[in-house]
XYZ file of C-alpha atoms in Angstrom:
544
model
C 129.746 -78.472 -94.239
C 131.554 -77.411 -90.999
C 129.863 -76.017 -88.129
C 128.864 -72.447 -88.277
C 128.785 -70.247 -84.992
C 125.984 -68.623 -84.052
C 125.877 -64.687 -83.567
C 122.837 -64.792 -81.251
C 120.570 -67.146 -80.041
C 116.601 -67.006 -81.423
C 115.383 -68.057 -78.389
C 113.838 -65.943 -76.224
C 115.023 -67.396 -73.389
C 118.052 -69.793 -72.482
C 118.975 -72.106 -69.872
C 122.550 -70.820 -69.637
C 123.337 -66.436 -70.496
C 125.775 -66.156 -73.115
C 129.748 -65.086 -71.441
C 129.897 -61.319 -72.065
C 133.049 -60.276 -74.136
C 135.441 -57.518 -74.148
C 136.132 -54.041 -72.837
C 133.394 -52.046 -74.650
C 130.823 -54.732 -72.793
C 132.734 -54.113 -69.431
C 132.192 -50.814 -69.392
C 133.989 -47.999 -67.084
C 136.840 -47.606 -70.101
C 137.318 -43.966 -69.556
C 140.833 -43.930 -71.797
C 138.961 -45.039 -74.820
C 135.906 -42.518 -73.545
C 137.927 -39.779 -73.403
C 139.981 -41.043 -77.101
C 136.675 -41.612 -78.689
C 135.482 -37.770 -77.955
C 138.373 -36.316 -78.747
C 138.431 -35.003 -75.159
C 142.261 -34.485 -73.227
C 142.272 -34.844 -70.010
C 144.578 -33.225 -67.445
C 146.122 -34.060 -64.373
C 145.840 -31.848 -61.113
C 148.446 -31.048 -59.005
C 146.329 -30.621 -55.521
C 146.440 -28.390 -52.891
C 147.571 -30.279 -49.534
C 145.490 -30.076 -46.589
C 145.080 -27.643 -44.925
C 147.690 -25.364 -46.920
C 146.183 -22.377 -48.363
C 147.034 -21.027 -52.068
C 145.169 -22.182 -55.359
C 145.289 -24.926 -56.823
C 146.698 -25.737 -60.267
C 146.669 -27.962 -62.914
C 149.007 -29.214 -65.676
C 148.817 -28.801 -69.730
C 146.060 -31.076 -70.920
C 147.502 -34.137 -72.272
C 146.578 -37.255 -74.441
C 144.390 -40.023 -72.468
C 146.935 -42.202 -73.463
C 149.636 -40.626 -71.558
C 152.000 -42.755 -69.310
C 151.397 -40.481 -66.661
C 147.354 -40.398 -66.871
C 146.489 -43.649 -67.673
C 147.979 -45.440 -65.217
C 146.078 -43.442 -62.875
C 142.826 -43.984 -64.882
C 143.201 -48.133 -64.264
C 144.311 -47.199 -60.719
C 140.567 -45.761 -60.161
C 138.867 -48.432 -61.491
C 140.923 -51.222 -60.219
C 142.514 -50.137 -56.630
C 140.333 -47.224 -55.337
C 137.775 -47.537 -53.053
C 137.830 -43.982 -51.706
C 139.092 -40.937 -53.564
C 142.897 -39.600 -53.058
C 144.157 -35.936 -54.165
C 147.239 -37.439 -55.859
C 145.212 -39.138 -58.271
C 142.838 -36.272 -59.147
C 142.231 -35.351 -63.376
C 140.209 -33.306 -64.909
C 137.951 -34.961 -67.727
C 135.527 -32.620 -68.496
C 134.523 -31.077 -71.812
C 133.866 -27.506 -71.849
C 132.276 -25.791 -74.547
C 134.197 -22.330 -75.920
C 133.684 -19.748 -74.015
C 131.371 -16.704 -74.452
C 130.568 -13.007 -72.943
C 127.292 -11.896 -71.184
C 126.543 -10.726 -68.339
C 123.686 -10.558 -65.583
C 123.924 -7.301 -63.974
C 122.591 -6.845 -60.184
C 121.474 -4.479 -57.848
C 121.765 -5.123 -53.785
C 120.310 -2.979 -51.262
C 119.419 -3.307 -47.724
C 115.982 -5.002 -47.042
C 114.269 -5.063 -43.951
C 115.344 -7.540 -41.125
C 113.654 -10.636 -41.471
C 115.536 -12.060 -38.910
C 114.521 -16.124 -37.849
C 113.914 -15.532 -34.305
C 111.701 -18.836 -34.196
C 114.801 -20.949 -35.024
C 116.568 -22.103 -32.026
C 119.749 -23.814 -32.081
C 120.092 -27.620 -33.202
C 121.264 -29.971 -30.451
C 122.330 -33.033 -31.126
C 124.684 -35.726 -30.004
C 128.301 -36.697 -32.171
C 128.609 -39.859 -31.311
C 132.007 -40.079 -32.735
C 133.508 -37.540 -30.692
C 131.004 -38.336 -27.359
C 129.821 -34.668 -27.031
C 126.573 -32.903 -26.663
C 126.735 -29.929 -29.276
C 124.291 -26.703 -29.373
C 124.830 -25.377 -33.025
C 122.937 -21.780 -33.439
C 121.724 -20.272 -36.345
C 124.394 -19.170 -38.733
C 127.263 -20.033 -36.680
C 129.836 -22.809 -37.449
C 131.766 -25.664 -35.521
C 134.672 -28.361 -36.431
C 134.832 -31.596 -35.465
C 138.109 -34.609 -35.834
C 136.932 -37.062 -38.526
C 137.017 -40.590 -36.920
C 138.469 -41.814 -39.939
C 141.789 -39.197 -40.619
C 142.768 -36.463 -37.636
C 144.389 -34.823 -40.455
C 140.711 -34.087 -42.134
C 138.401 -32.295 -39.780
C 134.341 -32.053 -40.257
C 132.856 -28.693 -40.314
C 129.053 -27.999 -39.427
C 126.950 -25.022 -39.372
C 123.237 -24.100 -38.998
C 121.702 -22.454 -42.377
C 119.052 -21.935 -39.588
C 116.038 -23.785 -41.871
C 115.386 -26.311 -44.395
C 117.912 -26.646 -47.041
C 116.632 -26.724 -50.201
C 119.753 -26.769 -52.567
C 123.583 -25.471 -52.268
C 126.594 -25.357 -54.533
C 130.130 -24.401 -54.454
C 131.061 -21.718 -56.111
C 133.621 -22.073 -59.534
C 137.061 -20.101 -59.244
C 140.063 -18.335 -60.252
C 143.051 -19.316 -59.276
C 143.262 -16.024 -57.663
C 141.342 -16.774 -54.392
C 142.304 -19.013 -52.117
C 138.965 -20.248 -50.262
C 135.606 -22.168 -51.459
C 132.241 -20.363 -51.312
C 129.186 -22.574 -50.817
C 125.933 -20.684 -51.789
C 123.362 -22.326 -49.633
C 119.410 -21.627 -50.771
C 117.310 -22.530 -47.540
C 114.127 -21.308 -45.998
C 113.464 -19.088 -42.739
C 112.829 -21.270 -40.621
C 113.441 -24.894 -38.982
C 109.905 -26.008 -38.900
C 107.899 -25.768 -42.423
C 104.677 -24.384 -40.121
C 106.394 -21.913 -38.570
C 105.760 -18.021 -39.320
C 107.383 -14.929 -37.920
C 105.889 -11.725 -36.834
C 106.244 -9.960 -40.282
C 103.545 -11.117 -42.467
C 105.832 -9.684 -46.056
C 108.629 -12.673 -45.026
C 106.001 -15.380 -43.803
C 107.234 -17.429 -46.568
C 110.186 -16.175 -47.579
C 113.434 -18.088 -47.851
C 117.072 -16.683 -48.479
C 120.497 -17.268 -50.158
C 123.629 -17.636 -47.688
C 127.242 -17.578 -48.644
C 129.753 -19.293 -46.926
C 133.704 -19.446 -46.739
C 135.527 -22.396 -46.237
C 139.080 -21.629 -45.468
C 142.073 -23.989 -46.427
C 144.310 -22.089 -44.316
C 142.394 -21.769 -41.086
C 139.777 -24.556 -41.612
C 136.827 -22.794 -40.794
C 133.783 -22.089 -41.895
C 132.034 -18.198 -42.225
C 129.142 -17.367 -42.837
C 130.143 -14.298 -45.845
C 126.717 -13.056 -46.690
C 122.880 -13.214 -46.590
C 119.862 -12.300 -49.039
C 116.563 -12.491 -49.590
C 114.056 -11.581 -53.109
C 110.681 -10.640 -53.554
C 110.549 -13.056 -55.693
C 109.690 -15.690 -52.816
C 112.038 -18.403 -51.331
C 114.617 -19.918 -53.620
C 114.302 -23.316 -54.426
C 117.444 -24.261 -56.660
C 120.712 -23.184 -57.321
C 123.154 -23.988 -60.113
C 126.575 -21.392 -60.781
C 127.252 -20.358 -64.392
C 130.358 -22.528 -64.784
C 132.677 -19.551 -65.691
C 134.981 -17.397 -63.984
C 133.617 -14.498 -62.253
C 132.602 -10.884 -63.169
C 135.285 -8.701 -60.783
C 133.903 -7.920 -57.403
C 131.608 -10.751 -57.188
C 131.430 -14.403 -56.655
C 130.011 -15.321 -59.794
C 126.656 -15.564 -61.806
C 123.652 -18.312 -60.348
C 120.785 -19.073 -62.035
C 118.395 -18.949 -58.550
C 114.955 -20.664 -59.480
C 112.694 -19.149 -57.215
C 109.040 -19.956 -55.446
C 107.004 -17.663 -57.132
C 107.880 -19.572 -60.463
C 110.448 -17.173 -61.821
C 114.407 -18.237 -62.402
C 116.709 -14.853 -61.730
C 120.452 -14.406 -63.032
C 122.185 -12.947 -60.203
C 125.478 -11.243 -59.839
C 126.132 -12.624 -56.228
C 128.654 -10.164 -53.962
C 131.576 -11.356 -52.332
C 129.996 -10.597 -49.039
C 127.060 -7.873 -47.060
C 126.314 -6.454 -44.066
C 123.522 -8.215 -42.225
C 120.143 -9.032 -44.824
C 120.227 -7.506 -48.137
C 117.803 -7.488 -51.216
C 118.786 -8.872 -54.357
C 117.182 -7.350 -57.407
C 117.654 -8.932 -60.814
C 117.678 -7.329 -63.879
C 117.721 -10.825 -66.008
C 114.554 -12.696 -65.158
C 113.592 -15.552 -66.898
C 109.897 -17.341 -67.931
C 108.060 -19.683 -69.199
C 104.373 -18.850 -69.140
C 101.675 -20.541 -67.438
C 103.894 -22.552 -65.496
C 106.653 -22.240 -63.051
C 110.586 -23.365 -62.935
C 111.494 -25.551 -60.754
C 114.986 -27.324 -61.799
C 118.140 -25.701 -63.406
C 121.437 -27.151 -65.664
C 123.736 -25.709 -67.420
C 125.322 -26.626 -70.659
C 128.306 -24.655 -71.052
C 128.476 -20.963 -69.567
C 125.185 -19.929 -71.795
C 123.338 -22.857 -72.371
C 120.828 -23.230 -69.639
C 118.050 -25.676 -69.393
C 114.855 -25.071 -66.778
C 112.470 -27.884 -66.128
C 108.854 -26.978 -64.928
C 106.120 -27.844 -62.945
C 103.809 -28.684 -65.413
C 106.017 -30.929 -67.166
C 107.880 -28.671 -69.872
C 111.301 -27.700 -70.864
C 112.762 -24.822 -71.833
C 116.679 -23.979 -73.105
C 117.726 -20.419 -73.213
C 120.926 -19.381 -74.727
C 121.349 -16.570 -72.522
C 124.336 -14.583 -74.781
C 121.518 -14.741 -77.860
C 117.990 -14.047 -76.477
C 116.373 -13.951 -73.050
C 113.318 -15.795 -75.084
C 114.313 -19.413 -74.753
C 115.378 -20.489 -78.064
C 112.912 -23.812 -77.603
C 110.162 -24.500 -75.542
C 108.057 -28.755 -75.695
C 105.962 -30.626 -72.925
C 108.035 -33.791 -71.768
C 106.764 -35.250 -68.936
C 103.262 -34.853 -67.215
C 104.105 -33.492 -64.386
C 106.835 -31.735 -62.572
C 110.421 -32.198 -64.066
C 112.600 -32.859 -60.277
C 116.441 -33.021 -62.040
C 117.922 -32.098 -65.376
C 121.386 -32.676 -66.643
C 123.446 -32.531 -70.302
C 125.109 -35.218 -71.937
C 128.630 -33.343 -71.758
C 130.549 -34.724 -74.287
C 131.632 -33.550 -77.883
C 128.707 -33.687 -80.328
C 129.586 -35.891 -83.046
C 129.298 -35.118 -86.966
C 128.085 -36.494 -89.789
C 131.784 -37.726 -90.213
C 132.065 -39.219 -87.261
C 134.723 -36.490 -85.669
C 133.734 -34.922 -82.435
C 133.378 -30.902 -82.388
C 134.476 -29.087 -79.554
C 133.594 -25.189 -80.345
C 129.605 -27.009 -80.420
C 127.435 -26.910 -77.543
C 125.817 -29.854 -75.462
C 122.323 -30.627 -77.352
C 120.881 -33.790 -75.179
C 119.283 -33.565 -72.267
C 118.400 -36.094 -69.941
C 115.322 -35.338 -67.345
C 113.307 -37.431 -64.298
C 109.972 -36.177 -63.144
C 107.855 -36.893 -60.546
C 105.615 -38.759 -62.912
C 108.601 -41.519 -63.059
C 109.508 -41.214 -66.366
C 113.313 -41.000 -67.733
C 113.628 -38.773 -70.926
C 116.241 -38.371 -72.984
C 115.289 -35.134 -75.229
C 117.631 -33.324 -78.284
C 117.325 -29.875 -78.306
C 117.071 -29.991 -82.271
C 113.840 -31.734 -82.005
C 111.833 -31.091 -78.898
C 108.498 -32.396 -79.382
C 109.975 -36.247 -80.104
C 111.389 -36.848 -76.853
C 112.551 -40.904 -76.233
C 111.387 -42.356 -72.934
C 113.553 -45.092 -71.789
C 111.756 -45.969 -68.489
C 108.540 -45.480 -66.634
C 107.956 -46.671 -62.620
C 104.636 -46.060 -60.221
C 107.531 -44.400 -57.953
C 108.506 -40.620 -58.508
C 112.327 -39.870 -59.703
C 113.775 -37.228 -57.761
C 117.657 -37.270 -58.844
C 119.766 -37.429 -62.077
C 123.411 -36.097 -62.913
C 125.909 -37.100 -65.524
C 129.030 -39.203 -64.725
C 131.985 -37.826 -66.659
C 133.757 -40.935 -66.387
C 131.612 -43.333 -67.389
C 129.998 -41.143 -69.548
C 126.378 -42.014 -68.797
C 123.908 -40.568 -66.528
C 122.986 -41.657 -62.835
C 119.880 -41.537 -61.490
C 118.081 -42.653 -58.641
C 115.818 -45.571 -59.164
C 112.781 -45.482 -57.575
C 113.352 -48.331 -55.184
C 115.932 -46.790 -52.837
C 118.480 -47.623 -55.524
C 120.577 -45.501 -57.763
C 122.074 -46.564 -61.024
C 123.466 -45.373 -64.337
C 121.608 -45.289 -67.635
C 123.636 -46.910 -70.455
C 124.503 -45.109 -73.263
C 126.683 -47.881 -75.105
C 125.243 -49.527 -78.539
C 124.552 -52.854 -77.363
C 122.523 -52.124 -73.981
C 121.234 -48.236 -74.742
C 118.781 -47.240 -71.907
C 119.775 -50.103 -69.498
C 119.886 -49.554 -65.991
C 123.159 -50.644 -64.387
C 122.591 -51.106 -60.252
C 125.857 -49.026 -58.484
C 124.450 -48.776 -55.066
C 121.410 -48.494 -52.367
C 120.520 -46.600 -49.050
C 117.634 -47.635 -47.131
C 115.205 -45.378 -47.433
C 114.356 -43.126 -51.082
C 117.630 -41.383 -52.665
C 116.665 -37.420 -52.734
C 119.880 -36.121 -54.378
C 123.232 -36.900 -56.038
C 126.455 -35.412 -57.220
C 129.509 -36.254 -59.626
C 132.889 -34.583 -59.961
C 134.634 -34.325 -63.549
C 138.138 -34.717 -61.082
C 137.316 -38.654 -59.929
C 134.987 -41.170 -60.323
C 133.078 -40.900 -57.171
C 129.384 -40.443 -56.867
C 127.939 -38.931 -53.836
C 124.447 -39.537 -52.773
C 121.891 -38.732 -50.349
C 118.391 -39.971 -49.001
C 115.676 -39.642 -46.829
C 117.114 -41.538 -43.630
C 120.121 -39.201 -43.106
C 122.583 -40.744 -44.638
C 125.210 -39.716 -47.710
C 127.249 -42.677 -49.455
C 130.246 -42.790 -52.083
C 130.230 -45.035 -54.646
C 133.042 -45.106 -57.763
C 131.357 -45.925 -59.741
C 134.396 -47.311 -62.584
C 134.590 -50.158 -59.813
C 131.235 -50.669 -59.605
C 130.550 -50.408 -63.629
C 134.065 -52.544 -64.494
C 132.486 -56.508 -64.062
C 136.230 -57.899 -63.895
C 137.786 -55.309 -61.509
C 137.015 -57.187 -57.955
C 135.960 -60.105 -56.564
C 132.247 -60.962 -56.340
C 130.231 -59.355 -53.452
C 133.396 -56.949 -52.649
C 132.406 -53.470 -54.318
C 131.616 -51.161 -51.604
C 129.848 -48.326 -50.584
C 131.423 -46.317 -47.855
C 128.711 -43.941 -45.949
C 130.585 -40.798 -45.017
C 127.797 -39.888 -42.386
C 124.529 -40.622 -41.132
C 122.140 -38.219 -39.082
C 119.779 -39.669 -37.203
C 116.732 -38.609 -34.565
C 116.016 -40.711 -31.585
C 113.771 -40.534 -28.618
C 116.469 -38.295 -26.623
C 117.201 -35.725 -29.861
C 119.530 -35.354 -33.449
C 122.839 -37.896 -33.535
C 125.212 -37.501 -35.768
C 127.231 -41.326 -36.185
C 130.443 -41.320 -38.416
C 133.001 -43.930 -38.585
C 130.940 -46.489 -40.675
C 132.218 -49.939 -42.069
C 131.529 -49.973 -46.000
C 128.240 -51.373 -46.974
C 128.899 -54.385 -49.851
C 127.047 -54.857 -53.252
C 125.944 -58.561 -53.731
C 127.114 -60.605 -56.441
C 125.189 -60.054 -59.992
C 123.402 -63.215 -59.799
C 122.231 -62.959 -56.081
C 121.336 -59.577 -56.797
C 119.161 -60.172 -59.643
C 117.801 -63.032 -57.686
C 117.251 -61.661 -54.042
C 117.624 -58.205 -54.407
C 119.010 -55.835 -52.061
C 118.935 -56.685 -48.038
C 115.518 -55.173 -46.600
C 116.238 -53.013 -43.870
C 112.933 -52.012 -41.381
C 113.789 -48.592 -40.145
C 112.244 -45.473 -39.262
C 113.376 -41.606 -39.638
C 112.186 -38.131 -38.560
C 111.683 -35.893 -42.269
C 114.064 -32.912 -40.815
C 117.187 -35.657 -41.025
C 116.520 -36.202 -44.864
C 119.884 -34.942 -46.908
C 118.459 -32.626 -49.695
C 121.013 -31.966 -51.704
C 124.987 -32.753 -52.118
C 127.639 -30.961 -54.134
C 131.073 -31.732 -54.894
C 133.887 -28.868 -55.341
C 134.274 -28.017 -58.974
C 137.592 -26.578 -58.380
C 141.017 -27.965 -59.265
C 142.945 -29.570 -56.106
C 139.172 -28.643 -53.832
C 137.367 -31.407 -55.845
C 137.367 -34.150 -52.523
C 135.238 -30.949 -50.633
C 131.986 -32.434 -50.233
C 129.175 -30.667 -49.012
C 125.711 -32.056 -47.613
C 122.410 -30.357 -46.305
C 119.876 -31.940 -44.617
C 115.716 -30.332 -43.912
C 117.518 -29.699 -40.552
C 119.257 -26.659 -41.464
C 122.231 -28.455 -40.486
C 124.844 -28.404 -43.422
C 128.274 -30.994 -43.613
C 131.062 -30.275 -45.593
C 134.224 -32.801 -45.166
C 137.519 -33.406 -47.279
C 136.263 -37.545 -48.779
C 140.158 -38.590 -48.766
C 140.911 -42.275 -48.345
């Protein structure tokens, strides 16, 4: 009898691992991704810096296009920074649907910051001293391109969450809604005991044709200060920058009509106010433009589907304590059959707490959620990668990763990068493969993560991670260093053995970066911007 092969080995351990085999084990195939899901992506014909006029994009066309996928293995194989001429859009969006979140704005009493004073700090870069007051706005050369300048401004106090705003191709500039709180110092009050602890939402203009940056508008709510942000992903109603779901402090999440701009403070009022009693919302996502998921404090999710009922349509404890980052598997439900469907809408969820669980939950059936990890360390980011088609989340150890969704390693953790200190926040584009993230020492890093996921792609020990900026506090005030060398990944084995370098550092909390957000706007999609606890608020074109 000859010799038969073996499929696997019944040991549980052996002295040398099995040679991994084909694409599907590779990983970071986003041709056969996008084939598989029935998805077609479409290629983007950029705006140029600094020219104004939208942005457009071309009919959507097969993945297996001779004028996409080249571009695809270009990513995954060449790129080590994004580029505008290779920009697609590979996004699923479910169909379309009509509601709307009607709301009122009237003037409010000034609750003006007159604690805050301006930030000073040193660019290193440039060799300048800078004074940057409240609500005003600077540009600065990027060391790296004079052709792509830096723009700053001063939200005036902590930053809790921002996000660009979706478009038409009818305007020309980029709103950033910015959610921050009064003041620069969480112990500082102002003379007005009714906005002690209030916070407010700030629009702000980005102009391709001028470069600079406005600030457009400024609220505040009763409802307390707001906490997160996330835009209906939808065009706008007419007059108004679009619909956000704001979650607020007092526990409540408001749909709100925001206005293209105001005179000095205004009061928003919602008419659309969502719940979930005896708890309060904390983080937002969106599945499609009526879809919206809110994770609480006490642990539980809810889902509304906001052009149905304002009573969320279901309601289950998940984790067991407060739920920091949501995010939908966007891709194409699949049937019975086997054949994706398009018209459906996204029905997994995937959640981190700060009780350092991962959950992956199906809206069908709430109360049998599957955990995939637990760590003693609280989880704080998560987003989903639409060209990998996985999730990435921060891993506990000043690491950040992606969670496997393939058949042969489902849950796994798959290293892409580290900072050196804990990862607060993290952002994806559905234009390129780049993840942008941010932590607690000041820092923001992009990562592609098809290089990083691909095993055969690059040599060992040269994937990279290129930190676009790092703000820093030393004994003679704020610098702000650019013009960093790329940080490497070790090799697999050396990794697994010796783990990532350990770097002994220290940082003030106002230079953390709280939140990052990519552009989700055809040709924008390389406008990245970053907030720190600061006040102080980046946004750069990430061009190689």
């Amino acid at each position: 009898m000859g010799r038969v092969k073996r499929e696997a080995s019944e040991e549980p351990y052996e002295d040398a691992p099995r040679r991994v085999r084909g694409k599907a084990r590779q990983g970071g195939d986003t041709s056969t991704l996008l084939r598989q899901h029935g998805i077609l992506a479409a290629r983007i014909r950029a705006t140029p810096w600094p020219q104004s006029g939208p942005a457009s994009t071309d009919a959507p066309c097969d993945a297996d296009d001779s004028t996409v996928l080249p571009t695809l293995k270009a990513y995954a194989t060449q790129s080590q920074l994004p580029h505008r001429t290779q920009l697609i859009d590979v996004a699923w969006r479910p169909p379309p649907t009509a509601w709307s979140a009607p709301t009122a704005a009237v003037a409010a009493t000034p609750c003006e910051p007159s604690a805050s004073v301006p930030i000073m700090f040193h660019a290193a870069s440039a060799s300048v001293q800078i004074a940057l007051p409240p609500y005003t706005s600077m540009t600065l050369p990027d060391s790296a391109s004079a052709t792509h300048p830096c723009h700053m401004f001063d939200a005036g106090g902590h930053i809790y969450d921002l996000a660009w705003a979706p478009q038409t191709e009818a305007q020309d500039g980029e709103y950033l809604l910015v959610a921050c709180s009064h003041h620069r110092e969480p112990s500082a009050r102002v003379a007005d005991p009714s906005c002690a602890d209030d916070g407010q939402l700030q629009c702000w203009e980005w102009d391709p044709a001028t470069a600079h940056v406005q600030c457009l508008g400024r609220w505040v709510c009763d409802a307390g200060a707001p906490l997160q942000v996330a835009w209906r992903p939808a065009p706008p109603p007419p007059g108004t920058l679009g619909i956000a779901a704001v979650a607020w402090s007092d526990g409540t999440v408001h749909l709100l009509e925001v206005p293209l701009r105001s005179e000095g403070v205004q009061r928003l009022v919602a008419e659309r106010v969502l719940r979930v009693p005896g708890t309060a919302c904390y983080s937002l996502a969106w599945g499609g433009d009526a879809r919206l998921a809110v994770g609480c404090t006490n642990g539980t999710i809810a889902v509304w589907d906001l052009d149905v009922s304002e009573t969320p349509a279901c309601v289950a404890p998940v984790h067991d304590t407060t739920v920091s980052a949501l995010s939908w598997q966007m891709l194409p439900p699949i049937s019975m059959d086997g054949e994706p469907q398009p018209d459906a809408r996204p029905h997994l969820l995937f959640s981190v707490g700060w009780d350092g669980c991962e959950y992956i939950t199906d809206v069908a059936d709430m109360e049998a959620p599957l955990r995939h990890t637990h760590s003693r360390e609280p989880r704080y980011a998560a987003t989903w990668l639409p060209w990998s088609g996985s999730w990435a989340v921060d891993l506990g150890d000043h690491q950040f990763g992606t969670v496997s969704l393939r058949t042969h390693d489902m849950g796994r953790h798959h290293a892409l990068g580290f900072h050196h200190a804990r990862v607060l926040c993290m952002a994806a584009s559905a234009c390129h493969p780049f993840l942008a993230t941010g932590s607690a020492e000041g820092s923001v890093k992009l990562t592609s993560v098809l290089a990083m996921a691909k095993r055969k792609t690059a040599e060992e020990g040269s994937r990279f991670m290129h930190k676009l900026f790092r703000l820093a506090r030393t004994d003679s005030g704020f610098v702000w260093h650019q013009g960093f060398y790329p940080e490497g990944v070790l090799p697999r084995a050396a990794t697994r053995k010796n783990g990532p370098p350990v770097v002994i550092d220290r940082w003030d909390p106002q230079v953390a970066v709280t939140s990052v957000a990519w552009s989700p706007n055809a040709g924008r999609a390389l406008l990245l911007a970053s907030g720190t606890a600061l006040g102080f608020v980046h946004i750069a074109w990430a061009e190689g």
